[in-house]
Every structure is written in structure tokens, then in C-alpha cells.
mmCIF file of C-alpha atoms in Angstrom:
data_model
loop_
_atom_site.group_PDB
_atom_site.id
_atom_site.type_symbol
_atom_site.label_atom_id
_atom_site.label_comp_id
_atom_site.label_asym_id
_atom_site.label_seq_id
_atom_site.Cartn_x
_atom_site.Cartn_y
_atom_site.Cartn_z
ATOM 1 C CA UNK A 22 0.000 0.000 0.000
ATOM 2 C CA UNK A 23 2.510 2.583 1.099
ATOM 3 C CA UNK A 24 4.833 3.606 3.850
ATOM 4 C CA UNK A 25 3.767 5.299 7.061
ATOM 5 C CA UNK A 26 0.392 6.136 8.464
ATOM 6 C CA UNK A 27 -2.620 7.318 6.539
ATOM 7 C CA UNK A 28 -1.956 10.870 7.688
ATOM 8 C CA UNK A 29 1.643 10.597 6.535
ATOM 9 C CA UNK A 30 0.600 9.430 3.100
ATOM 10 C CA UNK A 31 -1.778 12.340 2.528
ATOM 11 C CA UNK A 32 0.347 15.060 4.125
ATOM 12 C CA UNK A 33 1.428 17.493 1.432
ATOM 13 C CA UNK A 34 -1.315 16.438 -0.950
ATOM 14 C CA UNK A 35 -3.859 18.946 0.294
ATOM 15 C CA UNK A 36 -5.039 22.203 -1.189
ATOM 16 C CA UNK A 37 -2.653 24.117 -3.416
ATOM 17 C CA UNK A 38 -4.637 27.268 -2.527
ATOM 18 C CA UNK A 39 -5.605 27.716 -6.188
ATOM 19 C CA UNK A 40 -9.059 26.164 -6.176
ATOM 20 C CA UNK A 41 -10.959 29.280 -5.135
ATOM 21 C CA UNK A 42 -9.245 31.470 -7.733
ATOM 22 C CA UNK A 43 -9.905 28.913 -10.458
ATOM 23 C CA UNK A 44 -13.550 28.552 -9.396
ATOM 24 C CA UNK A 45 -14.116 32.327 -9.381
ATOM 25 C CA UNK A 46 -12.367 32.710 -12.750
ATOM 26 C CA UNK A 47 -14.704 30.133 -14.280
ATOM 27 C CA UNK A 48 -17.784 31.843 -12.848
ATOM 28 C CA UNK A 49 -16.691 35.331 -13.905
ATOM 29 C CA UNK A 50 -15.837 34.245 -17.451
ATOM 30 C CA UNK A 51 -19.162 32.376 -17.675
ATOM 31 C CA UNK A 52 -21.025 35.567 -16.695
ATOM 32 C CA UNK A 53 -18.952 37.634 -19.135
ATOM 33 C CA UNK A 54 -19.606 35.086 -21.898
ATOM 34 C CA UNK A 55 -23.335 35.233 -21.246
ATOM 35 C CA UNK A 56 -23.415 39.031 -21.325
ATOM 36 C CA UNK A 57 -21.163 39.331 -24.392
ATOM 37 C CA UNK A 58 -22.978 36.589 -26.335
ATOM 38 C CA UNK A 59 -26.323 38.300 -25.744
ATOM 39 C CA UNK A 60 -24.750 41.548 -27.018
ATOM 40 C CA UNK A 61 -23.295 39.688 -30.029
ATOM 41 C CA UNK A 62 -26.591 38.044 -31.051
ATOM 42 C CA UNK A 63 -28.521 41.304 -30.698
ATOM 43 C CA UNK A 64 -25.874 43.221 -32.651
ATOM 44 C CA UNK A 65 -25.841 40.656 -35.462
ATOM 45 C CA UNK A 66 -29.643 40.536 -35.610
ATOM 46 C CA UNK A 67 -29.769 44.331 -35.979
ATOM 47 C CA UNK A 68 -27.480 44.408 -39.037
ATOM 48 C CA UNK A 69 -29.316 45.435 -42.202
ATOM 49 C CA UNK A 70 -27.513 42.794 -44.287
ATOM 50 C CA UNK A 71 -24.985 40.016 -43.750
ATOM 51 C CA UNK A 72 -22.645 40.654 -46.662
ATOM 52 C CA UNK A 73 -18.920 41.228 -46.135
ATOM 53 C CA UNK A 74 -19.066 45.005 -46.556
ATOM 54 C CA UNK A 75 -21.828 45.461 -43.967
ATOM 55 C CA UNK A 76 -20.107 43.263 -41.389
ATOM 56 C CA UNK A 77 -16.733 44.898 -42.109
ATOM 57 C CA UNK A 78 -18.229 48.358 -41.624
ATOM 58 C CA UNK A 79 -19.883 47.226 -38.394
ATOM 59 C CA UNK A 80 -16.675 45.652 -37.080
ATOM 60 C CA UNK A 81 -14.700 48.792 -37.951
ATOM 61 C CA UNK A 82 -16.505 50.602 -35.155
ATOM 62 C CA UNK A 83 -14.824 50.497 -31.747
ATOM 63 C CA UNK A 84 -18.301 49.843 -30.277
ATOM 64 C CA UNK A 85 -18.249 46.493 -32.097
ATOM 65 C CA UNK A 86 -14.550 45.608 -32.254
ATOM 66 C CA UNK A 87 -13.794 46.037 -28.533
ATOM 67 C CA UNK A 88 -16.652 43.826 -27.272
ATOM 68 C CA UNK A 89 -15.736 41.252 -29.933
ATOM 69 C CA UNK A 90 -12.137 41.194 -28.667
ATOM 70 C CA UNK A 91 -13.391 40.850 -25.092
ATOM 71 C CA UNK A 92 -15.704 38.030 -26.171
ATOM 72 C CA UNK A 93 -12.853 36.133 -27.845
ATOM 73 C CA UNK A 94 -10.561 36.554 -24.822
ATOM 74 C CA UNK A 95 -13.275 35.504 -22.366
ATOM 75 C CA UNK A 96 -14.447 32.484 -24.373
ATOM 76 C CA UNK A 97 -10.957 31.075 -24.888
ATOM 77 C CA UNK A 98 -9.941 31.670 -21.263
ATOM 78 C CA UNK A 99 -13.143 29.961 -20.059
ATOM 79 C CA UNK A 100 -12.491 27.105 -22.494
ATOM 80 C CA UNK A 101 -8.954 26.678 -21.145
ATOM 81 C CA UNK A 102 -10.104 26.718 -17.515
ATOM 82 C CA UNK A 103 -12.766 24.087 -18.130
ATOM 83 C CA UNK A 104 -10.533 21.687 -20.033
ATOM 84 C CA UNK A 105 -7.741 22.180 -17.505
ATOM 85 C CA UNK A 106 -10.032 20.804 -14.784
ATOM 86 C CA UNK A 107 -10.980 17.866 -17.013
ATOM 87 C CA UNK A 108 -7.329 17.050 -17.753
ATOM 88 C CA UNK A 109 -6.266 17.394 -14.116
ATOM 89 C CA UNK A 110 -9.088 15.121 -12.952
ATOM 90 C CA UNK A 111 -8.804 12.310 -15.490
ATOM 91 C CA UNK A 112 -5.246 12.218 -16.864
ATOM 92 C CA UNK A 113 -2.299 11.231 -14.693
ATOM 93 C CA UNK A 114 1.473 11.090 -14.959
ATOM 94 C CA UNK A 115 3.578 12.618 -17.716
ATOM 95 C CA UNK A 116 0.637 12.604 -20.115
ATOM 96 C CA UNK A 117 -1.041 15.255 -17.937
ATOM 97 C CA UNK A 118 1.818 17.697 -18.526
ATOM 98 C CA UNK A 119 1.747 17.038 -22.274
ATOM 99 C CA UNK A 120 -2.021 17.588 -22.468
ATOM 100 C CA UNK A 121 -1.862 20.772 -20.367
ATOM 101 C CA UNK A 122 0.884 22.164 -22.612
ATOM 102 C CA UNK A 123 -1.102 21.261 -25.724
ATOM 103 C CA UNK A 124 -4.203 22.884 -24.235
ATOM 104 C CA UNK A 125 -2.333 26.106 -23.457
ATOM 105 C CA UNK A 126 -0.747 26.296 -26.918
ATOM 106 C CA UNK A 127 -4.071 25.582 -28.617
ATOM 107 C CA UNK A 128 -6.002 28.110 -26.519
ATOM 108 C CA UNK A 129 -3.498 30.929 -26.896
ATOM 109 C CA UNK A 130 -2.896 30.182 -30.581
ATOM 110 C CA UNK A 131 -6.578 30.031 -31.476
ATOM 111 C CA UNK A 132 -7.365 33.187 -29.519
ATOM 112 C CA UNK A 133 -4.470 34.989 -31.212
ATOM 113 C CA UNK A 134 -5.723 33.992 -34.673
ATOM 114 C CA UNK A 135 -9.258 35.178 -33.854
ATOM 115 C CA UNK A 136 -8.004 38.462 -32.368
ATOM 116 C CA UNK A 137 -5.772 39.040 -35.402
ATOM 117 C CA UNK A 138 -8.730 38.451 -37.739
ATOM 118 C CA UNK A 139 -10.896 40.948 -35.847
ATOM 119 C CA UNK A 140 -8.145 43.569 -35.779
ATOM 120 C CA UNK A 141 -7.387 43.064 -39.451
ATOM 121 C CA UNK A 142 -11.016 43.610 -40.417
ATOM 122 C CA UNK A 143 -11.407 46.507 -37.974
ATOM 123 C CA UNK A 144 -8.348 48.376 -39.254
ATOM 124 C CA UNK A 145 -8.701 47.639 -42.987
ATOM 125 C CA UNK A 146 -9.366 50.756 -44.992
ATOM 126 C CA UNK A 147 -11.413 50.230 -48.140
ATOM 127 C CA UNK A 148 -12.730 52.533 -50.766
ATOM 128 C CA UNK A 149 -9.772 54.938 -50.707
ATOM 129 C CA UNK A 150 -8.565 55.854 -54.213
ATOM 130 C CA UNK A 151 -4.867 55.256 -54.896
ATOM 131 C CA UNK A 152 -2.698 58.029 -56.273
#
């Protein structure tokens, strides 16, 4: 079974003092996601058309681009927190470290691509004559 008493075997395996922070982060990002998704669906529904030019013009406004950036950041952070708990609970040993690294790279990389796409559309100038 193991060496020592039961207390000796579990000593040092208690709380890492991170559970409360992680729990609050998940709840706060869930609330932010709810609020920002409601904003997003209302904003999309109010667009007069769904062609590229209309959406580009809408996303060029800071009133649309900033909440979109916040939505992307919140969704990917919430995603990472949730899968981190899943990995920590069900995967053990060296595989856990590999999966956590893969999760972090995927989350940050995907969020960066989405943020870049929003910024590119928001800062693209069209319709300006050359020369």
C-alpha cells in the first residue's frame, strides 16, 4: 500500500490554494460570456444585411470591435479553464503535462488567430482611391 500512516501518506497532498481562484475565474468568465454573447446576437440581428461590406463596416466601429475582442478573450480563457479541470481530474502522470501544454498552446494560438482576424477587419481601410 505505502509507507507510514494514513496521515503521513496524505500530508502534502492537500489544497494548493488555487481552487478558489480557479472557481471564481470560471464563474466570472461564464457571466462575461453570457453578457457578451447576448450583445453579439442582438448586434448581429440588428445588421441590415450580412454581406462582407456590412459586417466589415460594423466591425470597424470600436463599439463592435472592442466587445468582440473581449468576447474572444473571455471564451478562450473559459475554455482553457474548463478543459484544464478535465485534464487534471482524469489524466495522470507525464501525459497530464503534455495535455496541459497542448491545451495552453491551442487556446493561446486560437485566440491569437481570432483576435488578429478581428483587428485586421477593424483596421482595414477600403474605398480609398490610390494616387
